[in-house]
């Protein structure tokens, strides 16, 4: 166990490594339990403030109505709207934002004051009069319509419901009836405004514009009709254009035929040029001719036979010469046939080209003649056609304007149609419950926020608190097991024994053979030292360490008290123990056991006296002490490793001591402890609860680990039992009650022995 702890505390692990475990779940639980009253007080204060603010706040009732706003007017006629809109995502968002602004527009809200169905002026005037009375001033001027509209606008909320066409209009006030009346007045006023100002007003202006446009179109049409009649008489042409249309059809037909003839001529030229460039083998009719294919097959067969014979016979073999001669003759025949066929193909292509050219020339002449005739006709009728088109256009404009006016005349009941674009889905009703304050929610949030603030304050207080608070905290900080926790004992801070002796002697017993508790409250302290002894004996598997160094970070941690009482506990259980006061600068153990400081460890290390001469037998059986002795000029030099090792070996060997306990100076004050580390088998580190700083413990542990100190564990001195968890606290009180009952029982037995008659009467 000791070797494992030494490796875990080597220089490879810095002191900051222990901070990783400080915020474990157990550490958080300990912090919250330790600071539970701070958390509860802050949570209670926040909850109380929240409750007071909630119950003192004036209830506000929220009334709301739902309005469905359609983007376009229902299409009841075939004609388009007067102001058509191309809807896209941007235009849709702009439309709805415009409607929201219209609902809250001050000029629109002014109309709600004198609404036919929901007038607000009479309902709002008393509210402003009460406000003036509460201010305690003189009667102010009555509010204007703009003031009333602003008051409504500031309390009006508009919200689109879940990406739909439905809008929620809400209003909050201390009066539920007034809140509902304001909302209903606002939505109905908006509907009326939309129908009259947005829907009907533009259409009325459009109707007036159409009447004026129709009159102008009729006058213009009459003028164009007179111009067209005059032009026809001058040109002696009929109003009909059938003759012109027939000429255009013929010209179009000739043009299409000429285009096809040019295409055929170009194709014939391309065919002839292709035949001339490719040769006989490039013409499909030559390649696919049956006689040409027959000759080619014969040549291929002869070549195969010649190839087979050349590897078997000589070049003069008769059959081989016959095949070669036949192949030459066949090649000549093949070329003759190909030339004839090629000449025929060229002649055919040239004949086709000549025919295509003649046909093209004929169509071109016809087209030219027809085009000249059409141009003459077109020149003569151009002015008439222009006037005719102008007349037809003006006539069409007049017809459209008349049809549009007829459609608008059919929409005389358009106001009802426009009201379907703004539909009030649900009117507002006076609410039964106030919207704010929401008592349950506020109280729940106040409690949660208070707990959150309290927990934060607890962790802040813990971060600012730099002292060791408990055994678990010390163990996590040092990364060593907690082998002992000594409860706090009231009294002087000087080293002392928690065990005391009865004065005098009993027959057959030497002084100091049986430990007796000095007072009832020290029973738990004695039990803690017994637990420390048990942990020490079980610290190693083979045997406990025989030489122990007990040290601390700073003075006043209680290391000398721990050393004295641990030695006393070991001796009380039959283990021969010796205490060495190695704090040569400030020796104190001789005062605990009423010894002399004239000679001690200083004399042994200086070789002026032997161990036997300075060894002091305490009043307690099997417990000896080597005092510090006179203070030397340089204790660090005197505390030599070899001398201390020889001294401890002499005590455990020749003198037969089972345990050697060395009380050393504080680690952060003097370097004497570092010279003692190699001479001892193990070290116990002592810290005082609510006194020792965490930084001091970290620095001390880092220094000790640098010299490869072998630790048994840590001991917390001055522990406050109330700071522990509930289970430990119950065990602590149970142990105190147990010892109290045992002490009372022993007192009664002693009283019965001294006065039997009185005891009998009491029973």
XYZ file of C-alpha atoms in Angstrom:
763
model
C 0.000 0.000 0.000
C 2.791 2.422 0.852
C 4.628 1.862 -2.416
C 1.462 2.440 -4.433
C 0.795 5.740 -2.703
C 4.355 6.859 -3.268
C 4.103 6.184 -6.986
C 0.761 7.952 -7.191
C 2.248 11.017 -5.561
C 5.401 11.252 -7.639
C 6.503 14.417 -9.298
C 4.762 13.322 -12.493
C 1.429 14.297 -10.971
C 1.289 17.968 -10.085
C -0.759 19.381 -7.269
C -3.418 20.495 -9.716
C -4.280 16.869 -10.424
C -6.150 16.697 -7.117
C -8.430 19.517 -8.220
C -9.957 17.247 -10.862
C -11.689 15.239 -8.123
C -12.766 18.255 -6.052
C -15.905 18.696 -8.096
C -16.976 15.064 -8.127
C -20.523 14.147 -7.231
C -19.592 13.372 -3.657
C -17.775 16.696 -3.330
C -20.826 18.531 -4.670
C -23.061 16.706 -2.213
C -20.755 17.592 0.647
C -20.683 21.248 -0.389
C -24.470 21.447 -0.630
C -24.935 19.708 2.703
C -22.360 21.891 4.374
C -23.900 25.084 2.956
C -27.496 23.891 3.218
C -28.570 26.718 5.493
C -27.166 29.328 3.126
C -29.035 27.710 0.228
C -32.279 27.499 2.198
C -32.076 31.067 3.487
C -31.438 32.535 0.026
C -34.172 30.368 -1.520
C -36.611 31.430 1.211
C -35.779 35.114 0.748
C -36.205 34.968 -3.028
C -39.450 33.022 -2.621
C -40.717 35.561 -0.086
C -39.875 38.532 -2.342
C -41.510 36.793 -5.292
C -44.626 36.080 -3.249
C -44.912 39.672 -2.027
C -44.446 41.123 -5.522
C -46.908 38.618 -6.989
C -49.705 39.217 -4.491
C -49.256 43.003 -4.425
C -49.362 43.355 -8.192
C -52.630 44.534 -9.729
C -54.246 41.710 -11.744
C -54.289 42.275 -15.487
C -56.938 40.547 -17.604
C -56.210 39.697 -21.213
C -59.004 39.565 -23.761
C -58.302 38.378 -27.283
C -60.069 37.932 -30.593
C -59.022 35.948 -33.682
C -59.190 37.478 -37.150
C -58.611 35.580 -40.423
C -57.056 37.807 -43.084
C -57.140 36.506 -46.669
C -54.599 37.884 -49.122
C -56.981 38.171 -52.105
C -60.655 39.047 -52.570
C -62.900 36.077 -53.458
C -63.037 35.802 -57.287
C -66.733 36.020 -58.169
C -66.209 37.553 -61.661
C -63.957 36.540 -64.562
C -62.216 39.904 -64.751
C -59.013 40.712 -62.904
C -58.838 42.916 -59.831
C -58.385 46.655 -60.227
C -54.956 46.413 -58.567
C -53.686 42.858 -59.280
C -50.824 41.524 -57.140
C -48.199 38.927 -58.030
C -47.902 36.961 -54.759
C -44.529 35.654 -53.665
C -42.994 35.069 -50.253
C -41.803 38.636 -49.899
C -45.141 40.110 -51.016
C -47.046 37.832 -48.636
C -44.954 38.924 -45.654
C -45.242 42.566 -46.681
C -49.034 42.259 -46.996
C -49.458 40.842 -43.480
C -47.044 43.309 -41.930
C -49.039 46.078 -43.563
C -52.260 44.719 -42.040
C -50.657 44.523 -38.583
C -49.587 48.160 -38.889
C -53.077 49.158 -39.990
C -54.633 47.496 -36.932
C -52.313 49.484 -34.624
C -52.268 52.689 -36.653
C -53.296 55.693 -34.502
C -55.499 57.173 -37.242
C -57.362 53.879 -37.536
C -57.631 53.467 -33.762
C -59.192 56.934 -33.424
C -62.225 55.562 -35.264
C -62.775 52.997 -32.503
C -63.665 55.757 -30.051
C -66.986 56.373 -31.825
C -67.606 52.925 -33.312
C -71.297 52.202 -33.917
C -71.351 48.806 -32.198
C -68.464 49.086 -29.702
C -67.859 52.767 -28.812
C -64.887 53.288 -26.467
C -64.925 56.979 -25.647
C -67.473 56.702 -22.834
C -65.669 53.684 -21.350
C -62.167 55.242 -21.434
C -62.909 58.709 -20.084
C -63.571 57.516 -16.482
C -60.252 55.632 -16.577
C -58.321 58.845 -17.271
C -60.353 60.745 -14.671
C -59.425 58.147 -12.016
C -55.793 58.447 -13.053
C -55.856 62.196 -12.407
C -57.415 61.641 -8.967
C -54.677 59.141 -8.051
C -51.976 61.610 -9.047
C -53.402 64.047 -6.456
C -53.020 67.030 -8.721
C -55.490 69.473 -10.141
C -57.925 68.352 -12.782
C -56.035 68.178 -16.056
C -57.378 68.821 -19.518
C -59.402 65.945 -20.954
C -57.390 63.588 -23.128
C -57.428 64.072 -26.848
C -58.339 61.438 -29.374
C -54.630 60.950 -30.128
C -53.932 60.316 -26.416
C -56.704 57.727 -26.233
C -55.476 56.053 -29.432
C -51.906 55.953 -28.084
C -53.138 54.460 -24.788
C -54.892 51.681 -26.720
C -51.938 51.140 -29.062
C -49.424 50.742 -26.213
C -51.469 47.898 -24.680
C -52.478 46.193 -27.912
C -50.661 43.031 -29.025
C -50.898 41.304 -32.409
C -49.618 37.786 -32.992
C -49.800 35.485 -36.015
C -50.930 31.979 -35.063
C -48.663 29.161 -36.250
C -47.875 30.321 -39.795
C -51.579 30.655 -40.691
C -53.837 33.429 -41.937
C -55.320 33.820 -38.449
C -54.153 36.745 -36.302
C -54.639 37.025 -32.546
C -55.441 40.548 -31.297
C -55.006 40.901 -27.495
C -55.448 43.695 -24.974
C -54.666 43.765 -21.238
C -56.387 45.847 -18.599
C -57.381 45.639 -14.965
C -61.031 45.520 -16.068
C -61.987 42.346 -17.979
C -65.063 44.013 -19.487
C -63.047 46.950 -20.805
C -60.364 44.641 -22.225
C -62.969 42.662 -24.173
C -64.708 45.830 -25.363
C -61.437 47.346 -26.642
C -60.497 44.206 -28.571
C -63.933 43.872 -30.201
C -63.967 47.548 -31.130
C -60.471 47.326 -32.666
C -61.159 44.246 -34.822
C -64.567 45.470 -36.051
C -63.149 48.904 -36.798
C -60.302 47.307 -38.747
C -62.792 45.226 -40.745
C -64.838 48.329 -41.610
C -61.735 50.303 -42.516
C -60.447 47.517 -44.764
C -63.782 47.197 -46.595
C -64.358 50.913 -47.108
C -60.903 52.410 -47.467
C -58.899 49.509 -48.876
C -61.574 47.702 -50.920
C -64.382 50.028 -52.034
C -62.566 53.379 -52.331
C -60.114 52.236 -55.079
C -62.969 50.555 -56.970
C -65.079 53.728 -56.857
C -62.237 55.740 -58.310
C -61.716 53.050 -60.946
C -65.391 53.261 -61.948
C -65.147 57.011 -62.434
C -62.027 56.538 -64.507
C -63.778 53.927 -66.702
C -66.714 56.276 -67.489
C -64.323 58.964 -68.642
C -62.249 56.484 -70.665
C -65.378 55.088 -72.426
C -66.462 58.553 -73.558
C -63.026 59.286 -74.960
C -62.885 55.881 -76.745
C -66.286 56.390 -78.387
C -65.243 59.785 -79.782
C -61.926 58.404 -81.083
C -63.673 55.412 -82.719
C -66.025 57.694 -84.646
C -63.098 59.712 -85.984
C -61.201 56.611 -87.155
C -64.292 55.252 -88.894
C -64.579 58.435 -91.008
C -60.873 58.285 -91.901
C -61.167 54.649 -93.019
C -64.202 55.370 -95.246
C -62.392 58.243 -96.944
C -59.273 56.120 -97.614
C -61.352 53.301 -99.193
C -63.067 55.675 -101.543
C -59.769 57.159 -102.689
C -58.095 53.806 -103.262
C -61.293 52.220 -104.676
C -60.752 49.246 -102.467
C -63.233 47.254 -100.532
C -63.182 46.971 -96.798
C -62.552 43.211 -97.205
C -58.980 41.976 -97.548
C -59.777 38.554 -99.082
C -57.883 39.255 -102.323
C -54.791 40.315 -100.465
C -54.970 37.252 -98.268
C -55.135 34.903 -101.305
C -52.056 36.559 -102.843
C -50.177 36.098 -99.623
C -51.059 32.408 -99.528
C -49.731 31.838 -103.083
C -46.525 33.698 -102.307
C -46.012 31.646 -99.193
C -46.586 28.391 -101.088
C -44.063 29.367 -103.802
C -41.503 30.317 -101.180
C -41.822 26.934 -99.496
C -41.439 25.121 -102.836
C -38.376 27.190 -103.722
C -36.812 26.358 -100.389
C -37.360 22.620 -100.959
C -35.877 22.847 -104.480
C -32.755 24.557 -103.153
C -32.418 21.832 -100.555
C -32.687 19.065 -103.213
C -30.152 20.828 -105.445
C -27.705 21.190 -102.557
C -28.156 17.510 -101.712
C -27.468 16.460 -105.347
C -24.285 18.579 -105.407
C -23.134 17.054 -102.177
C -23.755 13.532 -103.495
C -21.779 14.166 -106.692
C -18.868 15.749 -104.807
C -18.850 12.842 -102.399
C -18.643 10.320 -105.256
C -15.775 12.239 -106.861
C -13.790 12.466 -103.617
C -14.316 8.941 -102.291
C -13.582 6.779 -105.353
C -15.215 3.417 -106.142
C -14.799 2.009 -102.621
C -16.588 5.002 -101.053
C -19.841 4.450 -102.984
C -22.327 2.079 -101.370
C -23.827 0.946 -104.699
C -20.385 -0.165 -105.866
C -19.467 -1.926 -102.607
C -22.780 -3.745 -102.374
C -22.825 -4.934 -106.016
C -23.150 -8.742 -106.165
C -20.421 -9.204 -108.827
C -17.954 -7.080 -106.832
C -18.690 -9.074 -103.685
C -18.238 -12.357 -105.641
C -14.783 -11.300 -106.856
C -13.754 -10.195 -103.368
C -14.784 -13.546 -101.877
C -12.778 -15.391 -104.536
C -9.702 -13.299 -103.770
C -10.082 -13.935 -100.031
C -10.350 -17.729 -100.595
C -7.270 -17.766 -102.844
C -5.273 -15.791 -100.307
C -6.200 -18.336 -97.643
C -5.166 -21.287 -99.817
C -1.883 -19.612 -100.750
C -1.116 -18.949 -97.085
C -1.701 -22.624 -96.256
C 0.548 -23.897 -99.087
C 3.432 -21.476 -98.527
C 4.396 -23.132 -95.307
C 4.329 -26.624 -96.791
C 5.662 -26.381 -100.353
C 8.190 -24.367 -102.294
C 7.439 -21.231 -104.316
C 7.494 -23.137 -107.638
C 4.901 -25.681 -106.652
C 2.412 -25.951 -109.561
C -0.716 -25.549 -107.482
C 0.769 -22.480 -105.804
C 1.592 -20.872 -109.168
C -1.933 -21.591 -110.430
C -3.491 -19.917 -107.397
C -1.338 -16.840 -107.761
C -2.139 -16.466 -111.468
C -5.860 -16.917 -110.799
C -5.778 -14.306 -108.050
C -4.121 -11.746 -110.384
C -6.751 -12.368 -113.039
C -9.561 -12.010 -110.505
C -8.131 -8.731 -109.260
C -8.105 -7.346 -112.820
C -11.735 -8.356 -113.317
C -12.668 -6.754 -109.973
C -11.084 -3.429 -110.884
C -12.789 -3.428 -114.288
C -16.225 -3.972 -112.753
C -15.621 -1.312 -110.073
C -14.611 1.310 -112.713
C -17.727 0.645 -114.730
C -20.023 0.868 -111.724
C -18.247 4.022 -110.496
C -18.721 5.739 -113.878
C -22.415 4.859 -113.849
C -22.806 6.329 -110.299
C -21.083 9.586 -111.329
C -23.296 9.908 -114.376
C -26.458 9.328 -112.292
C -25.422 11.958 -109.701
C -24.754 14.564 -112.414
C -28.137 13.859 -114.013
C -29.928 14.341 -110.650
C -28.064 17.609 -110.103
C -29.110 18.987 -113.489
C -32.787 18.153 -112.859
C -32.666 19.844 -109.394
C -31.136 23.000 -110.866
C -33.805 23.317 -113.567
C -36.595 22.854 -111.033
C -35.074 25.478 -108.754
C -34.779 28.021 -111.586
C -38.426 27.558 -112.546
C -39.685 28.042 -108.955
C -37.447 31.090 -108.502
C -38.959 32.737 -111.623
C -42.532 32.062 -110.415
C -41.758 33.370 -106.938
C -40.215 36.552 -108.342
C -43.266 37.253 -110.490
C -45.708 36.611 -107.638
C -43.654 38.731 -105.259
C -43.747 41.699 -107.631
C -47.520 41.410 -107.916
C -47.921 41.203 -104.126
C -45.706 44.233 -103.622
C -47.889 46.264 -105.902
C -51.008 45.187 -104.062
C -49.405 45.782 -100.722
C -48.312 49.263 -101.670
C -51.833 50.113 -102.762
C -53.529 48.744 -99.598
C -50.938 49.728 -96.995
C -52.613 52.943 -95.941
C -56.008 51.295 -95.797
C -54.708 48.422 -93.675
C -53.096 50.829 -91.253
C -56.340 52.705 -90.796
C -58.259 49.442 -90.493
C -55.964 48.171 -87.718
C -56.241 51.440 -85.826
C -60.003 51.249 -86.093
C -60.070 47.634 -84.829
C -57.777 48.438 -81.901
C -59.907 51.361 -80.819
C -63.018 49.239 -81.146
C -61.434 46.522 -78.939
C -60.490 49.068 -76.273
C -64.043 50.355 -76.193
C -65.457 46.844 -75.868
C -63.112 46.017 -72.940
C -63.970 49.231 -71.120
C -67.700 48.593 -71.542
C -67.329 44.983 -70.337
C -65.323 46.104 -67.288
C -67.955 48.679 -66.388
C -70.662 46.053 -66.686
C -68.723 43.736 -64.330
C -68.291 46.476 -61.760
C -72.008 47.245 -62.020
C -72.692 43.574 -61.196
C -70.517 43.964 -58.036
C -72.849 46.424 -56.338
C -72.834 44.201 -53.195
C -69.011 44.057 -53.128
C -68.822 45.262 -49.541
C -70.189 41.938 -48.307
C -67.699 40.116 -50.487
C -64.826 42.187 -49.115
C -65.927 41.415 -45.577
C -65.239 37.772 -46.333
C -61.578 38.729 -46.797
C -61.445 39.928 -43.160
C -63.340 37.371 -41.050
C -63.645 37.742 -37.287
C -63.326 34.095 -36.235
C -64.031 34.670 -32.548
C -64.921 37.837 -30.724
C -63.383 38.666 -27.377
C -65.187 37.764 -24.161
C -64.421 39.091 -20.645
C -61.829 36.684 -19.181
C -62.504 34.924 -15.875
C -58.885 34.609 -14.735
C -56.174 37.288 -14.839
C -53.309 36.829 -17.294
C -50.838 38.346 -14.848
C -49.714 37.727 -12.256
C -49.615 33.953 -12.754
C -49.392 33.015 -9.103
C -48.423 29.354 -9.363
C -45.891 29.943 -12.109
C -44.350 32.941 -10.345
C -44.047 31.071 -7.055
C -42.551 28.019 -8.776
C -40.084 30.153 -10.711
C -39.258 32.101 -7.548
C -38.518 28.874 -5.699
C -36.404 27.496 -8.570
C -34.540 30.759 -8.997
C -33.989 30.981 -5.244
C -32.594 27.453 -5.144
C -30.424 28.183 -8.153
C -29.171 31.391 -6.566
C -28.624 29.610 -3.266
C -26.654 26.807 -4.885
C -24.566 29.378 -6.739
C -23.953 31.241 -3.494
C -22.964 27.958 -1.831
C -20.393 27.187 -4.498
C -19.180 30.790 -4.413
C -18.753 30.605 -0.645
C -16.980 27.281 -1.037
C -14.659 28.723 -3.670
C -13.845 31.671 -1.420
C -13.387 29.396 1.612
C -9.801 28.158 1.488
C -9.892 26.015 4.633
C -10.130 22.285 5.158
C -13.720 21.513 6.106
C -13.819 17.769 6.637
C -12.105 14.455 6.315
C -13.468 13.696 2.880
C -12.268 17.102 1.691
C -8.775 16.436 3.078
C -8.651 12.973 1.527
C -9.670 14.258 -1.902
C -7.230 17.140 -1.698
C -4.217 14.959 -0.787
C -5.274 11.866 -2.741
C -4.550 9.817 0.370
C -6.864 7.699 2.537
C -8.286 9.248 5.683
C -7.089 6.948 8.478
C -8.252 9.091 11.390
C -10.553 11.956 12.305
C -10.042 13.383 15.784
C -13.015 15.377 17.150
C -12.492 18.878 18.430
C -11.762 19.182 22.181
C -12.339 22.484 23.914
C -9.418 23.934 25.816
C -5.857 25.047 25.271
C -4.207 24.505 21.916
C -1.036 23.138 23.567
C -0.169 19.438 23.095
C -1.955 17.297 25.627
C -3.215 13.807 26.285
C -6.878 13.015 26.124
C -6.215 10.140 28.573
C -5.863 10.821 32.315
C -4.952 8.757 35.367
C -6.673 8.288 38.623
C -4.590 9.722 41.374
C -2.971 7.198 43.692
C -2.474 3.506 43.230
C -4.593 0.458 43.571
C -3.316 -2.581 45.282
C -1.402 -4.900 43.063
C -1.185 -2.388 40.208
C 1.550 -0.012 39.254
C 0.725 3.563 38.386
C -0.452 4.122 34.827
C -1.517 0.591 33.922
C -5.182 1.290 33.165
C -6.294 4.311 31.136
C -9.196 6.266 32.608
C -11.156 8.960 30.793
C -10.614 12.407 32.262
C -14.117 13.589 31.356
C -17.155 12.225 29.615
C -16.773 14.363 26.472
C -13.322 12.834 25.721
C -14.717 9.341 25.185
C -15.250 9.916 21.483
C -11.720 11.329 21.204
C -10.252 8.180 22.709
C -12.330 6.076 20.362
C -11.001 8.091 17.419
C -7.403 7.317 18.423
C -8.282 3.649 18.725
C -9.660 3.779 15.208
C -6.441 5.493 14.092
C -4.427 2.670 15.686
C -6.527 0.047 13.868
C -6.056 1.817 10.542
C -2.299 1.964 11.160
C -2.080 -1.752 11.947
C -4.012 -2.601 8.752
C -2.123 -0.182 6.509
C 0.177 -2.910 5.150
C -0.530 -6.506 4.272
C 2.523 -8.084 5.917
C 3.097 -5.851 8.949
C 2.430 -2.262 9.962
C 5.225 0.307 9.595
C 7.447 0.295 12.657
C 8.754 3.829 12.269
C 6.358 6.689 11.631
C 6.938 10.336 10.886
C 4.069 12.627 11.883
C 4.128 16.050 10.304
C 1.878 18.894 9.147
C 1.981 21.889 6.802
C 2.074 24.679 9.398
C 2.344 25.005 13.191
C -0.772 24.607 15.301
C -2.214 21.687 13.325
C -1.975 19.319 16.333
C 0.711 16.954 15.063
C 2.396 16.756 18.507
C -0.966 15.973 20.125
C -1.632 13.287 17.509
C 1.846 11.794 18.015
C 1.539 11.725 21.824
C -1.943 10.230 21.902
C -1.219 7.730 19.115
C 1.819 6.541 21.052
C -0.272 6.378 24.203
C -2.955 4.330 22.403
C -0.416 1.876 20.954
C 1.179 1.428 24.373
C -2.221 0.947 26.046
C -2.841 -2.050 23.769
C 0.490 -3.669 24.683
C 2.757 -2.413 21.911
C 6.121 -1.163 23.147
C 6.312 2.360 21.716
C 8.826 5.183 21.806
C 8.186 8.834 20.910
C 10.982 10.945 19.384
C 10.619 14.703 19.545
C 12.458 15.698 16.350
C 11.178 19.278 16.423
C 14.554 20.507 17.703
C 13.668 24.164 17.209
C 10.573 23.986 19.372
C 10.405 20.688 21.332
C 7.151 20.191 23.214
C 6.589 16.505 23.970
C 8.600 16.667 27.214
C 5.934 19.010 28.594
C 3.185 16.515 27.859
C 4.882 13.772 29.871
C 6.503 16.122 32.422
C 10.012 15.233 31.330
C 13.228 17.246 31.108
C 14.531 19.019 28.046
C 18.113 19.234 29.264
C 19.096 16.189 27.287
C 17.523 14.378 24.407
C 17.771 13.752 20.673
C 20.245 16.605 20.174
C 22.747 14.899 22.483
C 22.363 11.533 20.740
C 22.832 12.979 17.260
C 25.819 14.994 18.469
C 27.276 11.751 19.963
C 27.585 13.285 23.401
C 25.130 10.840 25.017
C 23.797 7.385 24.213
C 20.201 6.453 23.581
C 19.908 4.742 26.943
C 21.040 7.908 28.722
C 18.390 10.154 27.139
C 15.509 7.630 27.040
C 12.727 8.795 29.345
C 10.155 6.357 30.702
C 6.747 8.022 30.820
C 4.173 7.270 33.522
C 2.424 5.037 30.999
C 3.469 1.455 30.649
C 5.392 0.529 27.465
C 5.603 4.157 26.386
C 8.980 5.899 26.285
C 10.101 9.311 25.113
C 13.263 10.773 23.648
C 12.896 14.532 24.219
C 14.248 17.081 21.791
C 16.986 18.237 24.122
C 18.839 21.548 23.917
C 18.172 23.570 20.783
C 21.205 23.248 18.432
C 22.443 26.114 16.256
C 21.726 24.202 13.011
C 19.060 21.505 13.479
C 18.829 20.687 9.750
C 22.487 19.666 9.644
C 22.211 17.714 12.885
C 19.243 15.693 11.612
C 21.393 13.496 9.410
C 19.722 10.607 7.600
C 22.326 8.006 8.557
C 22.327 9.000 12.208
C 18.549 8.923 12.402
C 18.419 5.573 10.608
C 20.973 4.127 13.021
C 19.015 5.511 15.973
C 15.711 4.041 14.788
C 17.358 0.681 13.989
C 18.840 0.639 17.491
C 15.425 1.341 19.032
C 13.584 -1.298 16.988
C 16.429 -3.828 17.214
C 18.409 -3.780 20.406
C 15.827 -2.093 22.601
C 12.911 -4.001 21.082
C 10.453 -1.187 20.444
C 7.599 -2.176 18.141
C 6.749 1.357 17.091
C 8.897 4.461 16.754
C 6.888 7.681 16.332
C 8.825 10.770 15.225
C 7.293 14.221 15.773
C 8.779 16.596 13.179
C 8.664 20.334 12.454
C 6.043 21.713 10.007
C 6.929 21.059 6.381
C 6.399 24.590 5.066
C 8.285 26.275 7.919
C 11.510 24.270 8.116
C 13.228 21.716 5.908
C 14.055 19.401 8.831
C 11.264 16.967 7.918
C 12.816 16.217 4.533
C 15.925 14.805 6.292
C 13.764 12.543 8.455
C 11.704 11.078 5.569
C 14.357 8.542 4.397
C 14.910 7.279 7.957
C 11.245 6.320 8.562
C 9.095 3.696 6.948
C 5.926 5.756 6.620
C 4.454 9.217 7.179
C 1.167 10.503 8.574
C 0.092 13.974 7.471
C -2.002 15.994 9.959
C -4.319 18.924 9.166
C -6.715 20.855 11.405
C -10.344 21.282 10.432
C -11.505 24.870 9.854
C -7.924 26.093 10.263
C -5.541 24.599 7.708
C -5.633 26.255 4.279
C -5.987 24.131 1.165
C -3.103 25.880 -0.551
C -0.845 25.035 2.370
C -1.856 21.374 2.187
C -1.235 21.243 -1.568
C 2.159 22.884 -1.254
C 3.183 20.622 1.643
C 2.091 17.457 -0.174
C 3.928 18.520 -3.304
C 7.121 19.102 -1.306
C 6.855 15.742 0.465
C 6.185 13.861 -2.746
C 9.271 15.370 -4.332
C 11.411 13.532 -1.744
C 9.448 10.306 -2.370
C 7.674 10.239 0.967
C 5.886 6.992 1.798
C 2.469 7.888 3.174
C 0.168 5.845 5.363
C -2.648 8.357 5.138
C -3.928 11.635 6.531
C -5.465 12.532 9.885
C -7.964 15.355 10.386
C -7.631 17.033 13.745
C -10.331 19.129 15.409
C -13.169 17.645 13.381
C -16.642 19.133 13.931
C -19.136 16.297 13.878
C -22.121 18.510 13.094
C -20.701 19.253 9.646
C -20.894 15.657 8.573
C -23.765 13.873 6.990
C -26.751 12.822 9.030
C -25.732 9.173 9.283
C -22.310 9.963 10.750
C -23.828 12.472 13.125
C -26.224 9.823 14.435
C -23.339 7.418 15.032
C -21.403 10.178 16.755
C -24.248 10.990 19.157
C -24.969 7.321 19.708
C -21.355 6.756 20.741
C -21.449 9.690 23.147
C -24.711 8.440 24.675
C -23.301 4.961 24.970
C -20.282 6.160 26.935
C -22.444 8.464 29.054
C -24.617 5.535 30.145
C -21.543 3.443 30.890
C -20.052 6.219 33.037
C -23.315 6.685 34.951
C -23.511 2.944 35.590
C -19.942 2.865 36.950
C -20.701 5.848 39.188
C -23.749 4.101 40.637
C -21.728 0.946 41.313
C -19.036 2.946 43.085
C -21.698 4.746 45.180
C -23.236 1.383 46.134
C -19.856 0.114 47.343
C -19.275 3.227 49.488
C -22.810 3.397 51.026
C -24.769 0.123 50.665
C -27.678 1.269 52.891
C -28.339 4.441 50.881
C -28.176 2.457 47.669
C -30.656 -0.098 49.038
C -33.095 2.660 50.038
C -32.836 4.234 46.562
C -33.616 0.915 44.936
